[in-house]
Every structure is written in C-alpha cells, then in structure tokens.
C-alpha cells in the first residue's frame, strides 16, 4: 500500500489501517488498559481521503460477497464480532470476551453494550442471532460453509449470545473475523430488499457510513460520529471525515493518481513499480501484515 507523504502516517492510521483481513483501511482502537500520556499536540480531525482500489466492490452484503476486494470497504462499514491484531492474535471487537465450553461445543460471547447501527437501531444478542441464522439459512449465502458447524444460536440475555456447535470447531473465531462475523442491521436489510447488495446504506456499526455508491465510479464513506473506537490516548476514531473509494483497475493509472495528488492512498501497486515508489520522496510505501490462502479449483468439464 502506498500513500502521499503529505498525509501523515498517524492521520492515515487514524482514518484507517490498510491490510487485507486485518481491517483494510479501517480503524483499530487502542488497548483497553489505562491510556498512556498523550504527546504534545492532538490529532487533527476532518478532511477527505481518496483511496484508489484495484476493482469496484461487487457486493456490499457480507452474506453474498465472494470477492476479496469487497473487504476493503466492508471493514469500514461493518464491525465483526472479533478481529485479528498484526501478530495474528484473535482480539475482542463487538464481542468484549468469550468463553469456550470444556467439550468445545459451545462458544459464549459477551457483547459490547455501547454500539448502535448507523440507522440508530441497537446492537445486541438478538441481532447476532439474526445475522448468523441469515448467513446459514439463506439460499445462495457465501457464508454457509464457513458456519456449517453451527447448530444454532442462543440468546442468553440482551448482551450475551451462545453458539452451539455440532462438533468442536477450532477455526470458528477465525471465521468470525471476516464476513461471517460482520453484523448488519436487520432494519436496513429488510428496507432495501434485493437492492441491499448495492445499497447497504446506514447498515453497519463500523467507523464509516456508506452514503453513496456509483458503480465503477466511486464509493463515499462518511465518518460515524458515534463509533465506539478510540486510539491509545483515548481520542475518538476515526480522524477523517470522509473516504472516497475510486475503483481503478489499471495499476499504472492508480500510481499516476497518487503522483498527481488526485489520490492519497493506493492499493496493490505492481511489483515493477515498488523500487521507484520507494525512491519517490513524495510517496510512502507501506508493507502491512495480512492473511492469505491459496486454493485449487478443479475443472469439472468433461475431459478433465
């Protein structure tokens, strides 16, 4: 990932932490222990960041999304139950803590009590149950396989929810980091109907609110003033007011947009350009830990 040096690293990280499954261009709250003394000066709030992405978002619905590129925006709109830190550890997010039963067949999550969706509806255990059951039971859901070991979801109380499993399933927490654990507003889904795939407006609890999506042109995300996340000094996140995501499939054009100042952040710069980017005094090249997997998909046509 590359960004203009006139956008400071602190401003960039405050508006977003770019990196695949960690929270691509999202925000990471500071630790829960007492905040350290803040250095002189306070973070600057406001402004717009233009982020050029290698493809447009295909589906804003975490349930149906199958494209990796979608997550660059999903992580801005939606919070998931848990997340991963840069060292690969599962960390609390919408779930403040969790307990696994001795037999490994039940996982109980204790939820944050200070979260609301962008449309104003509350986030609670009933919403978690609704989302997970939607992911499991809806025809065409891309999350079915990821949640296949879940037998049912039980609301213990307003802010406690239990996943009862068919068999012990150690990857469950890792699955809930990504789209299988992202929470959407039932009210927003029901209001949009089949249009939710492209019109997921005010549907998440994340640091940014989706306010506009023009296919193959731009996506506008505006700061969620009520997001629960804070930085390590207790300052409310995110810092920036707006993020405009522009899909540009050509890597050369993405880089040109950076160099002319039309964009502030670019994803997936071509390998051939890395050396020149590192040598450019106006650009900052960042390699951020991420997760990936390789897959082999057999050709099932006759003759193969």
Short mmCIF file of C-alpha atoms in Angstrom, two decimals:
data_model
loop_
_atom_site.label_atom_id
_atom_site.label_comp_id
_atom_site.label_asym_id
_atom_site.label_seq_id
_atom_site.Cartn_x
_atom_site.Cartn_y
_atom_site.Cartn_z
CA UNK A 1 0.00 0.00 0.00
CA UNK A 2 1.27 3.47 -0.92
CA UNK A 3 0.21 6.90 0.30
CA UNK A 4 1.23 10.51 -0.17
CA UNK A 5 3.62 11.77 2.49
CA UNK A 6 1.58 14.91 2.95
CA UNK A 7 -0.95 12.55 4.54
CA UNK A 8 0.91 11.68 7.73
CA UNK A 9 1.16 8.08 8.82
CA UNK A 10 -0.68 8.93 12.02
CA UNK A 11 -3.56 10.52 10.10
CA UNK A 12 -3.62 7.51 7.77
CA UNK A 13 -3.75 5.00 10.61
CA UNK A 14 -6.31 7.08 12.46
CA UNK A 15 -8.57 7.07 9.46
CA UNK A 16 -7.65 3.58 8.54
CA UNK A 17 -5.35 0.65 8.92
CA UNK A 18 -4.84 -0.83 5.47
CA UNK A 19 -4.32 -4.56 5.25
CA UNK A 20 -6.49 -7.30 3.95
CA UNK A 21 -8.27 -9.23 6.64
CA UNK A 22 -6.92 -7.15 9.49
CA UNK A 23 -9.13 -4.17 8.72
CA UNK A 24 -8.37 -2.89 5.30
CA UNK A 25 -8.49 0.87 5.54
CA UNK A 26 -10.41 0.57 8.82
CA UNK A 27 -9.73 1.79 12.35
CA UNK A 28 -8.12 -0.02 15.23
CA UNK A 29 -8.96 1.05 18.77
CA UNK A 30 -6.19 1.28 21.31
CA UNK A 31 -5.72 -1.14 24.22
CA UNK A 32 -8.33 -1.36 26.96
CA UNK A 33 -5.86 -0.68 29.80
CA UNK A 34 -5.34 2.92 31.05
CA UNK A 35 -4.24 5.22 28.23
CA UNK A 36 -0.61 6.40 28.20
CA UNK A 37 0.18 10.09 28.37
CA UNK A 38 -0.50 11.71 25.03
CA UNK A 39 2.39 13.52 23.34
CA UNK A 40 2.19 17.25 22.69
CA UNK A 41 -0.49 18.16 20.19
CA UNK A 42 -3.76 16.42 19.47
CA UNK A 43 -4.83 14.58 16.34
CA UNK A 44 -6.30 16.68 13.56
CA UNK A 45 -9.88 15.82 12.68
CA UNK A 46 -11.53 16.41 9.33
CA UNK A 47 -10.62 16.18 5.67
CA UNK A 48 -11.19 13.66 2.91
CA UNK A 49 -9.01 10.73 1.91
CA UNK A 50 -9.21 9.43 -1.66
CA UNK A 51 -8.39 5.72 -1.84
CA UNK A 52 -7.86 4.08 -5.24
CA UNK A 53 -8.74 0.39 -5.26
CA UNK A 54 -7.93 -2.23 -7.87
CA UNK A 55 -11.58 -3.14 -8.51
CA UNK A 56 -15.06 -1.96 -7.61
CA UNK A 57 -16.93 -3.58 -4.76
CA UNK A 58 -19.08 -6.34 -6.23
CA UNK A 59 -21.45 -6.82 -3.29
CA UNK A 60 -21.94 -4.73 -0.16
CA UNK A 61 -23.76 -7.59 1.57
CA UNK A 62 -21.28 -9.67 3.64
CA UNK A 63 -23.60 -12.64 3.24
CA UNK A 64 -23.30 -12.74 -0.56
CA UNK A 65 -19.85 -11.26 -1.10
CA UNK A 66 -17.31 -13.62 -2.66
CA UNK A 67 -14.68 -11.13 -3.84
CA UNK A 68 -11.59 -10.35 -1.77
CA UNK A 69 -11.66 -6.73 -2.91
CA UNK A 70 -15.05 -6.18 -1.26
CA UNK A 71 -13.50 -6.45 2.17
CA UNK A 72 -11.53 -3.22 1.69
CA UNK A 73 -14.85 -1.42 2.07
CA UNK A 74 -16.71 -3.94 4.24
CA UNK A 75 -14.28 -3.40 7.10
CA UNK A 76 -15.08 0.32 7.03
CA UNK A 77 -18.84 -0.16 7.17
CA UNK A 78 -19.22 -3.23 9.35
CA UNK A 79 -17.74 -4.39 12.62
CA UNK A 80 -17.24 -8.11 13.14
CA UNK A 81 -17.52 -10.00 16.42
CA UNK A 82 -13.74 -10.39 16.68
CA UNK A 83 -10.69 -9.17 14.77
CA UNK A 84 -7.02 -10.09 14.32
CA UNK A 85 -4.10 -8.00 15.51
CA UNK A 86 -0.90 -7.56 13.44
CA UNK A 87 0.63 -10.60 15.16
CA UNK A 88 -2.25 -12.87 14.18
CA UNK A 89 -3.96 -12.98 17.58
CA UNK A 90 -7.76 -13.00 17.80
CA UNK A 91 -8.80 -9.87 19.69
CA UNK A 92 -12.13 -8.54 21.03
CA UNK A 93 -14.24 -6.32 18.81
CA UNK A 94 -18.04 -6.32 19.02
CA UNK A 95 -17.57 -9.21 21.43
CA UNK A 96 -15.67 -7.98 24.50
CA UNK A 97 -14.81 -11.52 25.57
CA UNK A 98 -15.83 -15.14 25.02
CA UNK A 99 -15.82 -18.50 26.74
CA UNK A 100 -15.49 -21.95 25.19
CA UNK A 101 -17.17 -24.88 26.94
CA UNK A 102 -15.00 -27.79 28.17
CA UNK A 103 -16.32 -30.05 25.39
CA UNK A 104 -15.64 -27.37 22.75
CA UNK A 105 -19.23 -27.46 21.51
CA UNK A 106 -20.42 -24.09 22.82
CA UNK A 107 -18.89 -20.63 22.48
CA UNK A 108 -20.44 -17.85 24.55
CA UNK A 109 -19.84 -14.23 23.51
CA UNK A 110 -20.25 -11.24 25.81
CA UNK A 111 -21.06 -8.21 23.66
CA UNK A 112 -20.26 -4.52 23.88
CA UNK A 113 -23.16 -2.51 25.26
CA UNK A 114 -22.31 0.83 23.64
CA UNK A 115 -22.91 0.01 19.97
CA UNK A 116 -25.60 1.23 17.59
CA UNK A 117 -26.08 0.69 13.89
CA UNK A 118 -25.77 3.66 11.55
CA UNK A 119 -29.57 3.68 11.25
CA UNK A 120 -29.92 4.11 15.02
CA UNK A 121 -31.07 0.61 15.90
CA UNK A 122 -29.31 -1.09 18.83
CA UNK A 123 -26.77 -3.88 18.52
CA UNK A 124 -27.44 -6.81 20.85
CA UNK A 125 -27.55 -10.59 21.13
CA UNK A 126 -30.81 -10.86 19.16
CA UNK A 127 -29.11 -9.09 16.24
CA UNK A 128 -26.19 -11.54 16.34
CA UNK A 129 -28.62 -14.46 16.25
CA UNK A 130 -30.50 -12.89 13.32
CA UNK A 131 -27.30 -12.32 11.33
CA UNK A 132 -25.80 -15.76 11.87
CA UNK A 133 -29.09 -17.51 11.06
CA UNK A 134 -29.40 -15.38 7.93
CA UNK A 135 -25.88 -16.39 6.86
CA UNK A 136 -26.60 -20.07 7.47
CA UNK A 137 -30.16 -20.39 6.17
CA UNK A 138 -30.38 -18.05 3.16
CA UNK A 139 -30.20 -19.70 -0.25
CA UNK A 140 -27.07 -18.56 -2.08
CA UNK A 141 -25.28 -17.40 1.06
CA UNK A 142 -21.49 -17.40 0.63
CA UNK A 143 -21.09 -17.84 4.40
CA UNK A 144 -22.87 -21.18 4.73
CA UNK A 145 -19.73 -23.29 4.52
CA UNK A 146 -17.82 -21.09 6.96
CA UNK A 147 -20.56 -21.50 9.57
CA UNK A 148 -21.58 -25.08 8.75
CA UNK A 149 -20.57 -26.45 12.21
CA UNK A 150 -23.01 -24.07 13.96
CA UNK A 151 -26.09 -25.99 15.13
CA UNK A 152 -27.95 -22.95 16.45
CA UNK A 153 -27.50 -19.56 18.10
CA UNK A 154 -28.98 -18.95 21.53
CA UNK A 155 -29.77 -15.57 23.09
CA UNK A 156 -28.71 -15.92 26.73
CA UNK A 157 -29.59 -12.33 27.64
CA UNK A 158 -29.58 -8.92 25.97
CA UNK A 159 -25.80 -8.80 25.55
CA UNK A 160 -24.82 -12.47 25.76
CA UNK A 161 -25.11 -14.92 22.88
CA UNK A 162 -24.10 -18.58 22.62
CA UNK A 163 -23.09 -20.51 19.50
CA UNK A 164 -23.97 -24.18 19.92
CA UNK A 165 -21.87 -26.34 17.61
CA UNK A 166 -22.49 -29.74 16.04
CA UNK A 167 -18.88 -30.67 16.77
CA UNK A 168 -15.91 -28.77 18.21
CA UNK A 169 -14.67 -26.35 15.54
CA UNK A 170 -11.40 -24.59 16.33
CA UNK A 171 -11.49 -22.21 13.29
CA UNK A 172 -14.78 -20.61 14.42
CA UNK A 173 -13.21 -17.48 15.89
CA UNK A 174 -11.05 -17.02 12.80
CA UNK A 175 -14.15 -17.31 10.60
CA UNK A 176 -15.90 -14.63 12.65
CA UNK A 177 -13.09 -12.14 11.96
CA UNK A 178 -14.21 -11.82 8.37
CA UNK A 179 -17.59 -11.55 6.67
CA UNK A 180 -19.15 -14.47 8.57
CA UNK A 181 -18.82 -12.37 11.72
CA UNK A 182 -19.83 -8.99 10.28
CA UNK A 183 -23.05 -7.61 11.71
CA UNK A 184 -25.61 -5.84 9.53
CA UNK A 185 -28.75 -4.00 10.58
CA UNK A 186 -31.86 -6.18 10.15
CA UNK A 187 -33.87 -2.99 9.61
CA UNK A 188 -31.59 -1.86 6.77
CA UNK A 189 -31.62 -5.28 5.09
CA UNK A 190 -35.40 -5.55 5.24
CA UNK A 191 -35.89 -1.97 3.99
CA UNK A 192 -33.57 -2.39 0.98
CA UNK A 193 -34.75 -5.87 0.00
CA UNK A 194 -32.92 -7.24 -3.08
CA UNK A 195 -31.25 -3.84 -3.59
CA UNK A 196 -29.17 -4.34 -0.44
CA UNK A 197 -26.31 -5.79 -2.49
CA UNK A 198 -25.58 -2.29 -3.88
CA UNK A 199 -27.49 -0.06 -1.45
CA UNK A 200 -26.31 -1.07 2.02
CA UNK A 201 -26.80 2.46 3.31
CA UNK A 202 -26.58 3.02 7.08
CA UNK A 203 -26.39 -0.74 7.55
CA UNK A 204 -23.33 -1.28 9.74
CA UNK A 205 -21.84 -0.30 13.08
CA UNK A 206 -18.35 0.44 11.73
CA UNK A 207 -16.24 3.61 11.71
CA UNK A 208 -17.64 4.83 8.39
CA UNK A 209 -21.15 5.09 6.97
CA UNK A 210 -21.85 4.18 3.34
CA UNK A 211 -23.65 7.20 1.88
CA UNK A 212 -23.15 6.81 -1.87
CA UNK A 213 -22.19 4.04 -4.27
CA UNK A 214 -21.95 4.73 -8.01
CA UNK A 215 -20.92 1.54 -9.78
CA UNK A 216 -17.47 1.63 -11.41
CA UNK A 217 -17.04 5.28 -10.40
CA UNK A 218 -16.87 5.92 -6.66
CA UNK A 219 -17.98 4.95 -3.18
CA UNK A 220 -18.43 7.57 -0.47
CA UNK A 221 -17.93 6.72 3.20
CA UNK A 222 -18.59 9.32 5.89
CA UNK A 223 -17.31 9.33 9.45
CA UNK A 224 -19.52 7.64 12.03
CA UNK A 225 -19.51 10.18 14.89
CA UNK A 226 -20.85 7.57 17.31
CA UNK A 227 -18.33 4.82 16.65
CA UNK A 228 -17.08 3.25 19.87
CA UNK A 229 -13.40 3.03 18.87
CA UNK A 230 -10.72 5.24 20.42
CA UNK A 231 -6.98 5.49 19.87
CA UNK A 232 -4.40 4.59 22.52
CA UNK A 233 -4.68 8.07 24.03
CA UNK A 234 -8.46 7.98 24.32
CA UNK A 235 -9.20 10.13 21.26
CA UNK A 236 -12.29 9.11 19.36
CA UNK A 237 -11.76 7.44 15.99
CA UNK A 238 -11.77 7.87 13.05
CA UNK A 239 -9.94 11.15 12.47
CA UNK A 240 -11.00 11.78 8.86
CA UNK A 241 -14.48 12.97 7.90
CA UNK A 242 -14.79 11.19 4.59
CA UNK A 243 -13.21 8.46 2.48
CA UNK A 244 -13.86 8.36 -1.26
CA UNK A 245 -13.02 5.00 -2.82
CA UNK A 246 -12.37 5.04 -6.55
CA UNK A 247 -12.03 1.75 -8.46
CA UNK A 248 -9.15 1.88 -10.97
CA UNK A 249 -8.22 -1.47 -12.48
CA UNK A 250 -5.00 -0.31 -14.14
CA UNK A 251 -2.06 -0.27 -11.72
CA UNK A 252 -0.21 2.37 -13.76
CA UNK A 253 -3.22 4.68 -13.55
CA UNK A 254 -3.57 4.12 -9.80
CA UNK A 255 0.05 5.11 -9.30
CA UNK A 256 -0.32 8.12 -11.59
CA UNK A 257 -3.27 9.29 -9.49
CA UNK A 258 -1.04 9.20 -6.43
CA UNK A 259 1.77 11.12 -8.06
CA UNK A 260 -0.55 13.85 -9.33
CA UNK A 261 -2.25 14.18 -5.95
CA UNK A 262 -5.64 13.02 -7.21
CA UNK A 263 -5.48 10.16 -4.70
CA UNK A 264 -3.92 9.83 -1.26
CA UNK A 265 -3.76 6.05 -0.88
CA UNK A 266 -3.41 3.26 -3.44
CA UNK A 267 -3.76 -0.47 -3.01
CA UNK A 268 -1.90 -3.21 -4.91
CA UNK A 269 0.89 -1.35 -6.66
CA UNK A 270 2.57 -3.50 -9.34
CA UNK A 271 5.83 -5.18 -8.38
CA UNK A 272 7.65 -3.41 -11.21
CA UNK A 273 6.89 -0.06 -9.56
CA UNK A 274 7.97 -0.84 -5.99
CA UNK A 275 11.55 0.40 -6.38
CA UNK A 276 10.51 3.71 -7.96
CA UNK A 277 7.83 4.24 -5.33
CA UNK A 278 10.31 3.66 -2.51
CA UNK A 279 12.68 6.16 -4.12
CA UNK A 280 9.98 8.82 -4.58
CA UNK A 281 10.29 11.43 -1.79
CA UNK A 282 6.60 12.30 -2.13
CA UNK A 283 5.37 8.75 -1.58
CA UNK A 284 5.48 6.34 1.34
CA UNK A 285 5.42 2.60 0.67
CA UNK A 286 3.92 0.50 3.47
CA UNK A 287 4.08 -3.28 3.78
CA UNK A 288 1.49 -4.32 6.34
CA UNK A 289 0.97 -7.87 7.61
CA UNK A 290 -2.01 -9.61 6.10
CA UNK A 291 -3.55 -13.03 5.70
CA UNK A 292 -3.92 -15.00 2.51
CA UNK A 293 -4.66 -18.50 1.33
CA UNK A 294 -4.13 -20.47 -1.84
CA UNK A 295 -6.88 -22.54 -3.41
CA UNK A 296 -7.08 -25.08 -6.22
CA UNK A 297 -10.37 -25.26 -8.10
CA UNK A 298 -10.70 -28.31 -10.37
CA UNK A 299 -12.12 -28.01 -13.87
CA UNK A 300 -15.22 -30.24 -13.85
CA UNK A 301 -15.93 -30.08 -17.57
CA UNK A 302 -15.91 -33.41 -19.44
CA UNK A 303 -12.43 -34.44 -20.49
CA UNK A 304 -10.72 -33.11 -17.37
#
